[in-house]
Amino acid sequence: MHGIVLRLGLATLGALALAASFPDLGWWPLAYVALGGLWLSLARANAWGGFFYGWIFGTVFMLPHVWWAHEAVGPIPWVALSIASGLFYGLFGAGWVHVHRSGVTRGNAWLGALAFALLWTGMEALRSMVPFGGFPWGRVAFSQLDSTVASFAWIGGAPLTTFAAALVGALLGVAVESLLKRRLIVAIAAPLAGIAVVVSGLFVPLDGQATTGTLRVGVVQGNVPNEGLDAFAQAREVTRNHRDGTLALMKDDPGTLDLLLWPENSSDYDPRTDEESRALVTEAAQAAGAPLLLGTNDYSPPEGRYNSMLLWSPDGAVMDSYSKQRPAPFAEYIPIRDIARRFSPEVDRVQTDVLAGEGQATIALPVTDLGRTVTLGTVICFEVAYDRIVADAVAAGAEIVLVPTNNASFGETAESTQQLAMSRLRAIETGRATVQASTVGVSAMIDPRGRVLRETDLFTAEQMHATLPLRDGITPAVRFRLVWEWAPLLGALALVGTAITRRLGQRYEW
């Protein structure tokens, strides 16, 4: 019983440490401590125990990490999301126990640490795919933006950054376990190896110089009252606020703009069909003297609606558009609605489901000063959490990445700053300047190395502008995106399959 309580305590404390490694606290070294603690809690567990401790770890981690879900839709969906997400961590725990006990790593602590990191990265890959398209929130890579291991995203995106962090955590667990067993050489060597992994991120060749010119971008954060989901009832006010913010931006004399950026849902009434919205967005584009990229809803399909970004010209014409490929389940569309309604009546606020758009997340912007068309990566809100959408946009020619988002329903939580960490990682991964534009904050300008150049506060009306580099080089993370997407999952499944087969063979040997 004492051992169970100890392992349960390690899993719980480790989970809380992992939560603290993410924004807003952002104490990124605690991610290593957390995974080291999980290593120790699983050291003597059987497969069912591994599942249980992993599930506890995942659930306790997710509860504070996605507190913003409580703010948006209430306690029952928040708890359900946390418990369901925790199941993936339970699968990791069971899988690791099988590998650990099977002898696949031959009792070698170094191979064990590598296997632990591979299984963890594979678990995150699976959680990012299923169910309903996956839920990538909480990937360890998104906690590491102020650590040198974030640079590994340039090579292998979020999966390689997660792998490096998980490896450091496993090595920390190896060190403590070896110290308890009086294996002093390993106890000393393991943390040194972990430090070497962290330091090696300094040698990744990040480059932020413009290669195809620059783009002068203005961003408006119009703001709305902090009223949770009721913020969506402020559609007219949102558009007027962004029009007013544009006029304030131009009084600040930003120079000649190439693009004015408004966030997702900045004109919920489609300016193509609503005259008042058309007048407001056209006035803003004319004041800026530049095309305006704005978020709206397209209700033209009879079976639903699209969450779209429109490129609006100063003369009131639509120059290009993109519709969100990955609508958020239980937020923008409601799967299994009859069942979901039993957990929260808030699901019926979504009366018209968002449909999945088609094509790459790109928009073509003619730039007079460059004498050519610039391809913009236009990743809408939660899409920034999905590796493939961002990487495919850059592979299709995007020279800069834009992340228009609406965080109005999440209150004063860390949701927006967690999303900012994702945007920063995408900048490193793609080698592109990245702009996060929110209705209420946090909005930010990010250089191709992932450094924040300008940043706004939550629930404030603010504007900013900057000249950002355009780049056309393709990073290894983008070039080999399919490898990085599938290799961790397939490798983890192969490792667990081998371990289970081996254990079954040992059980039935004569």
Short mmCIF file of C-alpha atoms in Angstrom, two decimals:
data_model
loop_
_atom_site.label_atom_id
_atom_site.label_comp_id
_atom_site.label_asym_id
_atom_site.label_seq_id
_atom_site.Cartn_x
_atom_site.Cartn_y
_atom_site.Cartn_z
CA MET A 1 0.00 0.00 0.00
CA HIS A 2 2.85 2.37 0.83
CA GLY A 3 4.30 1.83 -2.65
CA ILE A 4 0.97 2.56 -4.32
CA VAL A 5 0.56 5.81 -2.40
CA LEU A 6 4.11 6.84 -3.27
CA ARG A 7 3.65 6.13 -6.99
CA LEU A 8 0.31 7.90 -6.99
CA GLY A 9 1.90 10.90 -5.29
CA LEU A 10 4.72 11.00 -7.82
CA ALA A 11 2.25 10.86 -10.70
CA THR A 12 0.08 13.62 -9.22
CA LEU A 13 2.94 15.96 -8.35
CA GLY A 14 4.53 15.30 -11.73
CA ALA A 15 1.29 16.22 -13.47
CA LEU A 16 1.06 19.51 -11.58
CA ALA A 17 4.70 20.24 -12.42
CA LEU A 18 3.96 19.64 -16.11
CA ALA A 19 1.00 22.03 -15.97
CA ALA A 20 3.26 24.69 -14.42
CA SER A 21 5.75 24.33 -17.28
CA PHE A 22 3.20 25.81 -19.72
CA PRO A 23 2.00 29.41 -19.95
CA ASP A 24 1.01 31.41 -18.02
CA LEU A 25 3.56 30.23 -15.44
CA GLY A 26 5.93 28.97 -18.12
CA TRP A 27 8.41 27.27 -15.77
CA TRP A 28 9.66 25.08 -18.63
CA PRO A 29 12.32 23.06 -16.70
CA LEU A 30 9.48 21.55 -14.67
CA ALA A 31 8.49 19.53 -17.76
CA TYR A 32 11.67 17.49 -17.24
CA VAL A 33 10.95 17.09 -13.54
CA ALA A 34 7.40 15.99 -14.36
CA LEU A 35 8.45 13.29 -16.79
CA GLY A 36 11.21 12.17 -14.47
CA GLY A 37 8.61 11.76 -11.76
CA LEU A 38 6.40 9.75 -14.12
CA TRP A 39 9.36 7.49 -14.94
CA LEU A 40 9.78 6.76 -11.23
CA SER A 41 6.05 6.20 -10.62
CA LEU A 42 5.97 3.57 -13.39
CA ALA A 43 9.22 1.83 -12.39
CA ARG A 44 7.60 -1.05 -10.43
CA ALA A 45 4.09 -0.98 -11.90
CA ASN A 46 2.41 -3.77 -13.84
CA ALA A 47 0.54 -3.00 -17.06
CA TRP A 48 -2.77 -2.16 -15.35
CA GLY A 49 -0.92 -0.10 -12.77
CA GLY A 50 0.92 1.68 -15.57
CA PHE A 51 -2.40 2.54 -17.19
CA PHE A 52 -3.83 3.79 -13.89
CA TYR A 53 -0.84 5.97 -12.94
CA GLY A 54 -0.60 7.31 -16.49
CA TRP A 55 -4.32 8.12 -16.51
CA ILE A 56 -4.06 9.92 -13.18
CA PHE A 57 -1.02 11.82 -14.45
CA GLY A 58 -2.79 12.88 -17.66
CA THR A 59 -6.06 13.83 -16.01
CA VAL A 60 -4.44 15.86 -13.22
CA PHE A 61 -2.27 17.62 -15.81
CA MET A 62 -5.15 18.46 -18.13
CA LEU A 63 -7.48 19.80 -15.43
CA PRO A 64 -5.46 22.99 -14.82
CA HIS A 65 -4.05 23.09 -18.34
CA VAL A 66 -7.45 23.37 -20.05
CA TRP A 67 -9.12 25.41 -17.31
CA TRP A 68 -10.19 27.70 -20.13
CA ALA A 69 -12.73 25.03 -21.14
CA HIS A 70 -14.37 25.47 -17.73
CA GLU A 71 -14.57 29.22 -18.36
CA ALA A 72 -16.14 28.69 -21.77
CA VAL A 73 -18.59 25.80 -21.30
CA GLY A 74 -18.69 24.92 -17.60
CA PRO A 75 -17.42 22.22 -15.23
CA ILE A 76 -18.84 19.01 -16.71
CA PRO A 77 -17.36 19.37 -20.24
CA TRP A 78 -14.07 20.57 -18.72
CA VAL A 79 -13.79 17.49 -16.49
CA ALA A 80 -14.92 15.18 -19.28
CA LEU A 81 -12.28 16.60 -21.62
CA SER A 82 -9.58 16.17 -18.98
CA ILE A 83 -10.53 12.60 -18.13
CA ALA A 84 -10.82 11.59 -21.79
CA SER A 85 -7.44 13.15 -22.60
CA GLY A 86 -5.97 11.36 -19.59
CA LEU A 87 -6.79 8.01 -21.20
CA PHE A 88 -4.03 8.57 -23.76
CA TYR A 89 -1.53 9.03 -20.96
CA GLY A 90 -2.86 5.81 -19.49
CA LEU A 91 -2.11 4.03 -22.76
CA PHE A 92 1.40 5.44 -22.61
CA GLY A 93 1.85 4.14 -19.07
CA ALA A 94 0.68 0.64 -19.97
CA GLY A 95 2.81 0.59 -23.11
CA TRP A 96 5.91 1.72 -21.24
CA VAL A 97 5.46 -0.96 -18.59
CA HIS A 98 5.28 -3.65 -21.29
CA VAL A 99 8.46 -2.33 -22.91
CA HIS A 100 10.23 -1.95 -19.57
CA ARG A 101 9.35 -5.45 -18.40
CA SER A 102 9.80 -7.27 -21.70
CA GLY A 103 13.57 -6.90 -21.86
CA VAL A 104 13.38 -5.19 -25.27
CA THR A 105 15.85 -2.60 -24.00
CA ARG A 106 17.89 -5.38 -22.33
CA GLY A 107 17.90 -3.54 -18.99
CA ASN A 108 19.95 -0.76 -20.59
CA ALA A 109 18.99 2.55 -18.94
CA TRP A 110 20.08 4.58 -21.99
CA LEU A 111 17.96 2.53 -24.40
CA GLY A 112 15.16 2.70 -21.85
CA ALA A 113 15.26 6.50 -21.83
CA LEU A 114 15.13 6.58 -25.63
CA ALA A 115 12.20 4.15 -25.65
CA PHE A 116 10.36 6.23 -23.03
CA ALA A 117 10.78 9.37 -25.14
CA LEU A 118 9.65 7.58 -28.31
CA LEU A 119 6.53 6.19 -26.63
CA TRP A 120 5.67 9.60 -25.19
CA THR A 121 6.05 11.29 -28.59
CA GLY A 122 4.00 8.56 -30.24
CA MET A 123 1.26 9.01 -27.63
CA GLU A 124 1.12 12.73 -28.37
CA ALA A 125 0.89 11.96 -32.10
CA LEU A 126 -2.05 9.60 -31.51
CA ARG A 127 -3.79 12.14 -29.27
CA SER A 128 -3.38 14.72 -32.03
CA MET A 129 -5.24 12.50 -34.51
CA VAL A 130 -8.15 10.85 -32.69
CA PRO A 131 -10.97 11.15 -31.85
CA PHE A 132 -12.74 13.77 -33.99
CA GLY A 133 -9.47 14.86 -35.59
CA GLY A 134 -7.51 14.87 -32.32
CA PHE A 135 -6.75 17.37 -29.56
CA PRO A 136 -3.06 18.43 -29.68
CA TRP A 137 -3.35 20.85 -26.74
CA GLY A 138 -0.79 20.09 -24.02
CA ARG A 139 2.01 18.66 -26.16
CA VAL A 140 5.24 19.03 -24.24
CA ALA A 141 6.83 20.90 -27.16
CA PHE A 142 4.48 23.82 -26.48
CA SER A 143 6.00 24.26 -23.01
CA GLN A 144 9.56 24.63 -24.30
CA LEU A 145 9.54 27.92 -26.21
CA ASP A 146 11.97 29.59 -23.80
CA SER A 147 14.22 26.53 -23.75
CA THR A 148 16.95 25.75 -26.25
CA VAL A 149 15.24 22.47 -27.17
CA ALA A 150 12.58 24.55 -28.97
CA SER A 151 15.17 24.98 -31.73
CA PHE A 152 14.74 21.30 -32.61
CA ALA A 153 11.38 22.28 -34.12
CA TRP A 154 13.35 23.64 -37.10
CA ILE A 155 14.53 20.09 -37.79
CA GLY A 156 11.57 17.98 -36.74
CA GLY A 157 8.72 20.22 -35.66
CA ALA A 158 6.79 19.66 -32.46
CA PRO A 159 7.49 15.87 -32.45
CA LEU A 160 11.27 16.27 -32.25
CA THR A 161 11.02 19.01 -29.64
CA THR A 162 8.74 16.81 -27.55
CA PHE A 163 11.11 13.85 -28.01
CA ALA A 164 14.08 15.89 -26.80
CA ALA A 165 12.20 17.17 -23.73
CA ALA A 166 10.86 13.69 -22.91
CA LEU A 167 14.36 12.25 -23.25
CA VAL A 168 15.71 14.80 -20.77
CA GLY A 169 12.89 13.92 -18.36
CA ALA A 170 13.56 10.21 -18.71
CA LEU A 171 17.27 10.74 -18.09
CA LEU A 172 16.40 12.64 -14.93
CA GLY A 173 14.30 9.68 -13.83
CA VAL A 174 17.18 7.33 -14.66
CA ALA A 175 19.51 9.45 -12.53
CA VAL A 176 17.27 9.34 -9.44
CA GLU A 177 16.55 5.64 -9.84
CA SER A 178 20.26 4.86 -10.26
CA LEU A 179 21.11 6.95 -7.22
CA LEU A 180 18.62 4.98 -5.12
CA LYS A 181 20.20 1.76 -6.38
CA ARG A 182 23.70 3.16 -5.74
CA ARG A 183 24.72 2.99 -9.38
CA LEU A 184 26.74 6.14 -9.04
CA ILE A 185 28.27 6.26 -12.52
CA VAL A 186 24.88 6.19 -14.22
CA ALA A 187 23.46 8.55 -11.58
CA ILE A 188 26.10 11.12 -12.56
CA ALA A 189 26.17 10.43 -16.30
CA ALA A 190 22.40 10.56 -16.90
CA PRO A 191 21.82 14.20 -15.88
CA LEU A 192 24.96 15.20 -17.78
CA ALA A 193 23.50 13.53 -20.87
CA GLY A 194 20.26 15.46 -20.29
CA ILE A 195 22.16 18.73 -20.05
CA ALA A 196 23.93 17.84 -23.31
CA VAL A 197 20.54 17.39 -25.02
CA VAL A 198 19.38 20.81 -23.81
CA VAL A 199 22.65 22.54 -24.77
CA SER A 200 22.70 20.94 -28.22
CA GLY A 201 19.69 23.03 -29.17
CA LEU A 202 22.04 26.02 -29.30
CA PHE A 203 23.69 24.56 -32.40
CA VAL A 204 20.55 24.37 -34.55
CA PRO A 205 21.03 26.96 -37.34
CA LEU A 206 18.00 29.25 -37.04
CA ASP A 207 17.89 32.12 -39.54
CA GLY A 208 15.52 35.06 -39.48
CA GLN A 209 16.76 37.15 -42.42
CA ALA A 210 14.39 38.14 -45.22
CA THR A 211 15.02 36.24 -48.46
CA THR A 212 12.15 37.44 -50.66
CA GLY A 213 11.52 40.94 -49.34
CA THR A 214 9.53 42.36 -46.45
CA LEU A 215 5.86 42.91 -45.67
CA ARG A 216 4.47 45.88 -43.74
CA VAL A 217 1.65 44.46 -41.60
CA GLY A 218 -0.81 46.30 -39.37
CA VAL A 219 -2.81 44.36 -36.76
CA VAL A 220 -5.96 45.51 -34.98
CA GLN A 221 -7.24 43.95 -31.74
CA GLY A 222 -10.67 45.53 -31.42
CA ASN A 223 -11.69 43.94 -28.10
CA VAL A 224 -15.16 42.99 -26.80
CA PRO A 225 -16.62 42.75 -23.29
CA ASN A 226 -15.41 39.78 -21.23
CA GLU A 227 -18.74 37.92 -21.29
CA GLY A 228 -17.68 34.35 -22.09
CA LEU A 229 -19.77 32.71 -24.79
CA ASP A 230 -22.07 35.73 -24.75
CA ALA A 231 -19.24 37.62 -26.47
CA PHE A 232 -20.56 36.10 -29.71
CA ALA A 233 -23.69 38.24 -29.28
CA GLN A 234 -21.58 41.37 -29.81
CA ALA A 235 -21.11 40.91 -33.58
CA ARG A 236 -21.87 44.51 -34.59
CA GLU A 237 -19.79 45.91 -31.76
CA VAL A 238 -16.83 43.70 -32.70
CA THR A 239 -16.78 44.98 -36.26
CA ARG A 240 -17.17 48.61 -35.20
CA ASN A 241 -14.36 48.18 -32.65
CA HIS A 242 -12.04 46.87 -35.32
CA ARG A 243 -12.98 49.70 -37.66
CA ASP A 244 -12.24 52.17 -34.86
CA GLY A 245 -8.98 50.37 -34.09
CA THR A 246 -7.97 50.70 -37.73
CA LEU A 247 -8.57 54.45 -37.65
CA ALA A 248 -6.48 54.66 -34.45
CA LEU A 249 -3.71 52.62 -36.08
CA MET A 250 -3.53 54.96 -39.06
CA LYS A 251 -3.33 57.99 -36.74
CA ASP A 252 -0.20 56.36 -35.31
CA ASP A 253 1.35 56.82 -38.78
CA PRO A 254 2.47 53.24 -39.48
CA GLY A 255 3.64 54.20 -42.96
CA THR A 256 2.41 52.49 -46.08
CA LEU A 257 0.86 49.15 -45.16
CA ASP A 258 0.91 46.12 -47.43
CA LEU A 259 -1.69 44.27 -45.34
CA LEU A 260 -4.16 45.09 -42.58
CA LEU A 261 -5.02 42.06 -40.42
CA TRP A 262 -8.17 41.62 -38.36
CA PRO A 263 -8.80 38.46 -36.30
CA GLU A 264 -11.14 35.52 -36.68
CA ASN A 265 -14.80 36.51 -36.21
CA SER A 266 -13.98 40.21 -36.51
CA SER A 267 -16.96 40.57 -38.87
CA ASP A 268 -19.35 37.78 -37.92
CA TYR A 269 -21.92 39.23 -40.30
CA ASP A 270 -20.57 38.43 -43.75
CA PRO A 271 -19.70 41.74 -45.47
CA ARG A 272 -20.49 40.11 -48.81
CA THR A 273 -24.17 39.93 -47.82
CA ASP A 274 -24.56 42.44 -44.96
CA GLU A 275 -24.51 46.09 -46.00
CA GLU A 276 -23.57 47.55 -42.60
CA SER A 277 -20.59 45.20 -42.29
CA ARG A 278 -19.58 45.90 -45.88
CA ALA A 279 -19.50 49.63 -45.15
CA LEU A 280 -17.40 49.17 -41.99
CA VAL A 281 -14.78 46.85 -43.49
CA THR A 282 -14.53 48.89 -46.69
CA GLU A 283 -14.03 52.06 -44.65
CA ALA A 284 -11.24 50.33 -42.73
CA ALA A 285 -9.51 49.06 -45.86
CA GLN A 286 -9.70 52.50 -47.44
CA ALA A 287 -8.33 54.15 -44.31
CA ALA A 288 -5.40 51.70 -44.30
CA GLY A 289 -4.88 52.04 -48.03
CA ALA A 290 -4.26 48.31 -48.15
CA PRO A 291 -6.11 45.01 -48.48
CA LEU A 292 -7.82 43.89 -45.26
CA LEU A 293 -7.72 40.23 -44.18
CA LEU A 294 -10.69 39.62 -41.87
CA GLY A 295 -12.61 36.75 -40.31
CA THR A 296 -16.28 36.11 -41.01
CA ASN A 297 -18.94 33.40 -41.26
CA ASP A 298 -20.19 32.15 -44.61
CA TYR A 299 -23.77 30.87 -44.32
CA SER A 300 -24.22 30.19 -48.04
CA PRO A 301 -24.04 26.36 -47.78
CA PRO A 302 -27.51 24.95 -46.97
CA GLU A 303 -26.06 22.28 -44.68
CA GLY A 304 -23.92 24.52 -42.46
CA ARG A 305 -21.47 27.42 -42.50
CA TYR A 306 -17.80 28.12 -43.10
CA ASN A 307 -15.41 29.91 -40.75
CA SER A 308 -13.62 32.02 -43.34
CA MET A 309 -10.94 34.62 -43.86
CA LEU A 310 -11.60 37.16 -46.63
CA LEU A 311 -9.02 39.36 -48.32
CA TRP A 312 -10.99 42.58 -48.83
CA SER A 313 -9.77 45.31 -51.18
CA PRO A 314 -10.17 49.04 -50.50
CA ASP A 315 -12.76 49.21 -53.27
CA GLY A 316 -14.93 46.59 -51.54
CA ALA A 317 -14.11 43.49 -53.57
CA VAL A 318 -13.11 40.04 -52.28
CA MET A 319 -9.61 39.28 -53.59
CA ASP A 320 -9.20 35.79 -52.09
CA SER A 321 -10.54 33.65 -49.26
CA TYR A 322 -9.78 30.62 -47.09
CA SER A 323 -12.16 28.51 -45.00
CA LYS A 324 -11.04 26.65 -41.92
CA GLN A 325 -10.15 23.01 -42.63
CA ARG A 326 -10.31 21.73 -39.05
CA PRO A 327 -13.36 23.06 -37.19
CA ALA A 328 -13.14 22.53 -33.43
CA PRO A 329 -15.42 19.67 -32.27
CA PHE A 330 -17.93 20.56 -29.54
CA ALA A 331 -17.18 24.25 -30.17
CA GLU A 332 -17.76 24.95 -33.87
CA TYR A 333 -19.63 21.77 -34.66
CA ILE A 334 -21.27 19.23 -32.37
CA PRO A 335 -20.65 15.54 -33.03
CA ILE A 336 -22.97 13.10 -31.25
CA ARG A 337 -25.11 16.09 -30.30
CA ASP A 338 -27.77 14.09 -28.43
CA ILE A 339 -25.13 12.62 -26.12
CA ALA A 340 -23.16 15.85 -25.75
CA ARG A 341 -26.31 17.70 -24.71
CA ARG A 342 -26.54 15.49 -21.62
CA PHE A 343 -23.20 16.86 -20.41
CA SER A 344 -23.84 20.52 -21.19
CA PRO A 345 -26.78 22.44 -22.68
CA GLU A 346 -24.20 24.93 -24.00
CA VAL A 347 -23.76 22.72 -27.09
CA ASP A 348 -27.07 24.03 -28.40
CA ARG A 349 -25.56 27.49 -28.67
CA VAL A 350 -23.97 26.06 -31.83
CA GLN A 351 -27.10 25.94 -33.96
CA THR A 352 -25.33 25.80 -37.31
CA ASP A 353 -22.31 23.53 -37.54
CA VAL A 354 -19.09 24.77 -39.14
CA LEU A 355 -18.14 22.76 -42.22
CA ALA A 356 -14.58 21.78 -43.11
CA GLY A 357 -13.06 23.93 -45.83
CA GLU A 358 -10.92 22.57 -48.63
CA GLY A 359 -7.48 23.44 -49.95
CA GLN A 360 -4.32 24.74 -48.34
CA ALA A 361 -4.40 27.43 -45.65
CA THR A 362 -3.09 30.11 -48.02
CA ILE A 363 -4.23 33.40 -49.50
CA ALA A 364 -2.64 35.31 -52.38
CA LEU A 365 -1.83 38.97 -51.64
CA PRO A 366 -0.71 41.30 -54.45
CA VAL A 367 2.02 43.60 -53.13
CA THR A 368 2.64 46.67 -55.27
CA ASP A 369 6.06 47.53 -53.85
CA LEU A 370 7.33 44.01 -54.53
CA GLY A 371 5.72 43.86 -57.96
CA ARG A 372 4.39 40.37 -57.31
CA THR A 373 1.95 38.27 -55.32
CA VAL A 374 2.90 37.09 -51.83
CA THR A 375 1.43 33.86 -50.50
CA LEU A 376 0.16 34.19 -46.95
CA GLY A 377 -0.26 31.22 -44.63
CA THR A 378 -3.65 31.78 -42.99
CA VAL A 379 -4.07 29.33 -40.11
CA ILE A 380 -7.32 29.98 -38.25
CA CYS A 381 -7.33 29.72 -34.44
CA PHE A 382 -7.01 26.10 -33.18
CA GLU A 383 -5.53 25.05 -36.55
CA VAL A 384 -2.18 26.34 -35.27
CA ALA A 385 -2.06 23.28 -32.97
CA TYR A 386 -2.07 20.88 -35.95
CA ASP A 387 1.31 20.21 -37.55
CA ARG A 388 0.11 19.29 -41.02
CA ILE A 389 -2.03 22.36 -41.66
CA VAL A 390 0.79 24.82 -40.97
CA ALA A 391 3.50 22.80 -42.71
CA ASP A 392 1.35 22.20 -45.80
CA ALA A 393 0.68 25.94 -46.11
CA VAL A 394 4.41 26.71 -46.07
CA ALA A 395 5.15 23.86 -48.48
CA ALA A 396 2.53 25.43 -50.77
CA GLY A 397 4.53 28.67 -50.84
CA ALA A 398 3.53 30.69 -47.76
CA GLU A 399 6.24 33.28 -47.02
CA ILE A 400 4.72 34.38 -43.71
CA VAL A 401 2.26 32.70 -41.30
CA LEU A 402 -0.81 34.49 -39.93
CA VAL A 403 -2.89 33.09 -37.04
CA PRO A 404 -6.19 35.00 -36.77
CA THR A 405 -8.03 33.83 -33.66
CA ASN A 406 -10.94 34.63 -31.36
CA ASN A 407 -10.25 34.08 -27.64
CA ALA A 408 -13.21 36.09 -26.33
CA SER A 409 -15.02 33.15 -24.71
CA PHE A 410 -12.09 32.01 -22.53
CA GLY A 411 -11.95 34.89 -20.08
CA GLU A 412 -8.76 35.76 -18.20
CA THR A 413 -7.28 32.28 -18.65
CA ALA A 414 -4.04 31.06 -20.21
CA GLU A 415 -5.72 29.85 -23.40
CA SER A 416 -4.45 32.75 -25.48
CA THR A 417 -0.87 32.57 -24.18
CA GLN A 418 -0.86 28.81 -24.68
CA GLN A 419 -1.86 29.50 -28.27
CA LEU A 420 0.89 32.10 -28.53
CA ALA A 421 3.41 29.41 -27.57
CA MET A 422 2.11 27.31 -30.46
CA SER A 423 2.47 30.23 -32.85
CA ARG A 424 6.05 30.74 -31.67
CA LEU A 425 6.84 27.08 -32.27
CA ARG A 426 5.37 27.31 -35.78
CA ALA A 427 7.64 30.25 -36.51
CA ILE A 428 10.70 28.15 -35.63
CA GLU A 429 9.37 25.05 -37.35
CA THR A 430 8.65 26.82 -40.64
CA GLY A 431 11.30 29.52 -40.54
CA ARG A 432 8.59 32.12 -41.08
CA ALA A 433 7.64 35.33 -39.33
CA THR A 434 4.31 34.67 -37.63
CA VAL A 435 1.52 37.00 -36.54
CA GLN A 436 -1.16 36.02 -34.01
CA ALA A 437 -4.14 38.38 -34.21
CA SER A 438 -6.87 38.01 -31.58
CA THR A 439 -10.16 39.78 -31.02
CA VAL A 440 -9.31 40.32 -27.33
CA GLY A 441 -5.64 39.26 -27.01
CA VAL A 442 -3.07 38.03 -26.83
CA SER A 443 -1.96 39.30 -30.26
CA ALA A 444 1.72 39.22 -31.18
CA MET A 445 4.34 39.70 -33.87
CA ILE A 446 6.91 36.86 -33.89
CA ASP A 447 10.17 36.63 -35.81
CA PRO A 448 11.25 33.45 -37.66
CA ARG A 449 13.34 32.40 -34.64
CA GLY A 450 10.24 32.32 -32.43
CA ARG A 451 11.01 35.56 -30.56
CA VAL A 452 8.10 37.86 -29.72
CA LEU A 453 8.66 41.32 -31.18
CA ARG A 454 5.41 42.94 -30.05
CA GLU A 455 2.60 41.69 -27.83
CA THR A 456 -0.75 42.97 -26.56
CA ASP A 457 -2.61 42.38 -23.30
CA LEU A 458 -5.89 40.52 -22.76
CA PHE A 459 -9.19 42.35 -23.13
CA THR A 460 -7.71 45.60 -24.35
CA ALA A 461 -8.20 47.52 -27.58
CA GLU A 462 -4.74 47.75 -29.13
CA GLN A 463 -3.03 48.08 -32.48
CA MET A 464 0.46 47.32 -33.71
CA HIS A 465 2.45 47.32 -36.90
CA ALA A 466 5.81 46.00 -38.05
CA THR A 467 7.88 45.30 -41.14
CA LEU A 468 8.31 41.53 -41.20
CA PRO A 469 10.70 39.38 -43.26
CA LEU A 470 9.38 37.22 -46.07
CA ARG A 471 11.15 33.88 -46.54
CA ASP A 472 10.97 31.06 -49.06
CA GLY A 473 13.40 28.45 -47.69
CA ILE A 474 11.96 25.10 -46.67
CA THR A 475 13.07 23.79 -43.29
CA PRO A 476 13.70 20.08 -42.66
CA ALA A 477 10.58 20.03 -40.47
CA VAL A 478 8.43 21.12 -43.42
CA ARG A 479 10.25 19.10 -46.07
CA PHE A 480 9.94 15.85 -44.12
CA ARG A 481 6.63 16.65 -42.47
CA LEU A 482 5.04 13.28 -43.26
CA VAL A 483 7.99 11.47 -41.68
CA TRP A 484 7.76 13.54 -38.50
CA GLU A 485 4.00 13.13 -38.36
CA TRP A 486 3.93 9.33 -38.66
CA ALA A 487 7.33 8.00 -37.55
CA PRO A 488 6.83 8.55 -33.77
CA LEU A 489 3.44 6.85 -33.78
CA LEU A 490 4.48 3.93 -35.97
CA GLY A 491 7.72 3.53 -34.03
CA ALA A 492 5.87 3.54 -30.72
CA LEU A 493 3.31 0.99 -31.94
CA ALA A 494 6.07 -1.26 -33.26
CA LEU A 495 7.95 -1.02 -29.96
CA VAL A 496 4.90 -1.84 -27.85
CA GLY A 497 3.88 -4.63 -30.21
CA THR A 498 7.32 -6.19 -29.98
CA ALA A 499 7.29 -5.91 -26.19
CA ILE A 500 3.85 -7.50 -25.82
CA THR A 501 4.77 -10.32 -28.20
CA ARG A 502 7.95 -10.93 -26.28
CA ARG A 503 6.15 -11.00 -22.93
CA LEU A 504 3.52 -13.40 -24.25
CA GLY A 505 6.29 -15.65 -25.55
CA GLN A 506 7.99 -15.60 -22.15
CA ARG A 507 4.73 -16.44 -20.40
CA TYR A 508 4.04 -19.53 -22.48
CA GLU A 509 7.57 -20.88 -22.72
CA TRP A 510 7.93 -24.46 -21.44
#
